[in-house]
Short mmCIF file of C-alpha atoms in Angstrom, two decimals:
data_model
loop_
_atom_site.label_atom_id
_atom_site.label_comp_id
_atom_site.label_asym_id
_atom_site.label_seq_id
_atom_site.Cartn_x
_atom_site.Cartn_y
_atom_site.Cartn_z
CA UNK A 29 -39.39 24.08 -66.70
CA UNK A 30 -42.09 25.89 -64.68
CA UNK A 31 -41.63 28.90 -62.45
CA UNK A 32 -41.51 26.84 -59.25
CA UNK A 33 -38.87 24.49 -60.71
CA UNK A 34 -36.65 27.43 -61.77
CA UNK A 35 -36.95 28.97 -58.36
CA UNK A 36 -36.39 25.67 -56.63
CA UNK A 37 -33.12 25.21 -58.54
CA UNK A 38 -32.13 28.77 -57.81
CA UNK A 39 -32.82 28.32 -53.98
CA UNK A 40 -30.65 25.15 -53.96
CA UNK A 41 -27.81 27.14 -55.74
CA UNK A 42 -28.22 30.15 -53.45
CA UNK A 43 -27.87 27.92 -50.37
CA UNK A 44 -24.42 26.63 -51.49
CA UNK A 45 -23.16 30.22 -52.33
CA UNK A 46 -24.20 32.26 -49.39
CA UNK A 47 -20.58 32.86 -48.34
CA UNK A 48 -19.86 34.22 -51.89
CA UNK A 49 -20.68 37.56 -53.42
CA UNK A 50 -24.21 37.52 -54.58
CA UNK A 51 -25.37 40.67 -56.34
CA UNK A 52 -28.71 40.57 -58.15
CA UNK A 53 -26.78 40.83 -61.49
CA UNK A 54 -24.94 37.53 -60.91
CA UNK A 55 -28.00 35.81 -59.47
CA UNK A 56 -30.03 36.92 -62.36
CA UNK A 57 -27.40 35.82 -64.76
CA UNK A 58 -27.23 32.27 -63.16
CA UNK A 59 -31.04 31.97 -63.52
CA UNK A 60 -31.07 33.23 -67.00
CA UNK A 61 -33.62 35.98 -66.44
CA UNK A 62 -33.51 39.87 -66.25
CA UNK A 63 -33.15 41.31 -62.69
CA UNK A 64 -36.69 42.63 -62.85
CA UNK A 65 -38.31 39.31 -64.08
CA UNK A 66 -36.31 37.21 -61.57
CA UNK A 67 -37.28 39.41 -58.64
CA UNK A 68 -41.09 39.27 -59.62
CA UNK A 69 -40.87 35.43 -60.20
CA UNK A 70 -39.09 34.78 -56.89
CA UNK A 71 -41.68 36.88 -54.88
CA UNK A 72 -44.56 35.26 -56.68
CA UNK A 73 -43.33 31.70 -56.02
CA UNK A 74 -41.85 32.27 -52.45
CA UNK A 75 -43.60 35.13 -51.06
CA UNK A 76 -40.22 36.71 -50.13
CA UNK A 77 -38.05 39.32 -51.84
CA UNK A 78 -34.89 37.75 -53.07
CA UNK A 79 -32.45 40.21 -51.42
CA UNK A 80 -34.37 39.98 -48.07
CA UNK A 81 -34.23 36.09 -48.36
CA UNK A 82 -30.50 36.01 -49.01
CA UNK A 83 -29.87 38.43 -46.10
CA UNK A 84 -31.96 36.38 -43.74
CA UNK A 85 -30.29 33.02 -44.74
CA UNK A 86 -26.82 34.65 -44.26
CA UNK A 87 -27.76 35.97 -40.96
CA UNK A 88 -29.15 32.54 -39.83
CA UNK A 89 -25.99 30.80 -40.97
CA UNK A 90 -23.94 33.36 -39.13
CA UNK A 91 -26.05 32.81 -36.02
CA UNK A 92 -25.18 29.07 -36.13
CA UNK A 93 -21.43 29.88 -36.61
CA UNK A 94 -21.69 32.25 -33.53
CA UNK A 95 -23.01 29.49 -31.32
CA UNK A 96 -20.94 26.70 -32.63
CA UNK A 97 -17.48 28.19 -32.95
CA UNK A 98 -15.38 30.64 -31.14
CA UNK A 99 -14.30 32.50 -34.33
CA UNK A 100 -14.31 36.34 -33.98
CA UNK A 101 -17.44 38.11 -34.85
CA UNK A 102 -15.82 40.08 -37.53
CA UNK A 103 -14.59 36.95 -39.28
CA UNK A 104 -18.08 35.53 -39.36
CA UNK A 105 -19.41 38.90 -40.60
CA UNK A 106 -16.96 38.99 -43.40
CA UNK A 107 -17.49 35.21 -44.29
CA UNK A 108 -21.18 36.03 -44.83
CA UNK A 109 -20.38 39.07 -46.95
CA UNK A 110 -21.16 41.97 -44.56
CA UNK A 111 -18.96 45.18 -45.17
CA UNK A 112 -18.16 45.66 -41.55
CA UNK A 113 -18.89 44.31 -38.07
CA UNK A 114 -21.05 47.48 -37.51
CA UNK A 115 -23.28 46.62 -40.50
CA UNK A 116 -23.48 42.99 -39.50
CA UNK A 117 -24.43 43.84 -35.81
CA UNK A 118 -27.04 46.19 -37.12
CA UNK A 119 -28.71 43.56 -39.45
CA UNK A 120 -28.15 40.75 -36.87
CA UNK A 121 -29.95 42.90 -33.99
CA UNK A 122 -32.80 43.55 -36.45
CA UNK A 123 -33.36 39.97 -37.13
CA UNK A 124 -32.68 38.43 -33.80
CA UNK A 125 -33.30 41.26 -31.37
CA UNK A 126 -29.98 40.61 -29.82
CA UNK A 127 -26.42 41.78 -30.73
CA UNK A 128 -24.05 38.91 -32.01
CA UNK A 129 -22.07 39.00 -28.91
CA UNK A 130 -25.21 38.67 -26.59
CA UNK A 131 -26.50 36.04 -28.84
CA UNK A 132 -23.35 34.00 -28.56
CA UNK A 133 -23.26 34.32 -24.75
CA UNK A 134 -27.03 33.61 -24.09
CA UNK A 135 -27.59 30.50 -21.93
CA UNK A 136 -30.37 29.21 -24.19
CA UNK A 137 -30.40 28.91 -28.04
CA UNK A 138 -33.59 30.17 -29.20
CA UNK A 139 -34.89 29.66 -32.82
CA UNK A 140 -36.38 33.10 -32.75
CA UNK A 141 -35.23 34.88 -35.97
CA UNK A 142 -33.85 31.93 -37.81
CA UNK A 143 -34.77 31.61 -41.40
CA UNK A 144 -34.57 27.96 -42.44
CA UNK A 145 -33.94 27.40 -46.25
CA UNK A 146 -37.04 27.24 -48.26
CA UNK A 147 -37.84 24.03 -49.76
CA UNK A 148 -40.31 24.06 -52.64
CA UNK A 149 -42.24 21.10 -53.64
CA UNK A 150 -41.01 18.86 -50.84
CA UNK A 151 -44.29 19.08 -48.88
CA UNK A 152 -47.58 18.52 -50.50
CA UNK A 153 -51.17 18.76 -49.20
CA UNK A 154 -53.12 15.54 -48.96
CA UNK A 155 -55.57 15.12 -51.81
CA UNK A 156 -58.86 16.48 -50.86
CA UNK A 157 -62.15 14.62 -50.84
CA UNK A 158 -65.68 16.21 -50.78
CA UNK A 159 -68.19 14.60 -48.59
CA UNK A 160 -71.84 15.10 -47.78
CA UNK A 161 -72.74 15.18 -44.17
CA UNK A 162 -75.95 13.70 -43.23
CA UNK A 163 -78.87 16.08 -42.32
CA UNK A 164 -78.42 17.49 -38.72
CA UNK A 165 -81.39 17.62 -36.55
CA UNK A 166 -81.32 19.96 -33.53
CA UNK A 167 -82.41 18.60 -30.31
CA UNK A 168 -84.73 20.79 -28.26
CA UNK A 169 -83.50 21.38 -24.73
CA UNK A 170 -85.70 22.85 -21.80
CA UNK A 171 -84.14 26.35 -21.27
CA UNK A 172 -85.33 26.05 -17.51
CA UNK A 173 -82.47 23.22 -17.20
CA UNK A 174 -79.79 25.95 -17.46
CA UNK A 175 -81.16 28.50 -14.85
#
């Protein structure tokens, strides 16, 4: 399997395990690579650091939970593996520019800060085709027309 295929499978696995403990050690063990090699491969394929991606996805899922449920903020923070409400609030505000409480109470639901799951290989560019354009002749225009 190529690197993109390995990372595609890993992304799918990560998405289903965001509410479980995910250390770099157990993610690397799941992928079957060293931590160093997995981080490099993930960054090469996705353009994101694996830890930052996991944190952004957890915060995005917690943002949805804040808007759609009345569960206490601490419960949501703990579900998505944050050590405390303070740690969660600091990370949430950094990503969404609002505290979790203000985000929950805001009248509109902005997608600003949301990190959707990466989907590798689902979107392909159209096949390119080279064409030759006919020679272009410039038409002379009298500059006095524009005065």
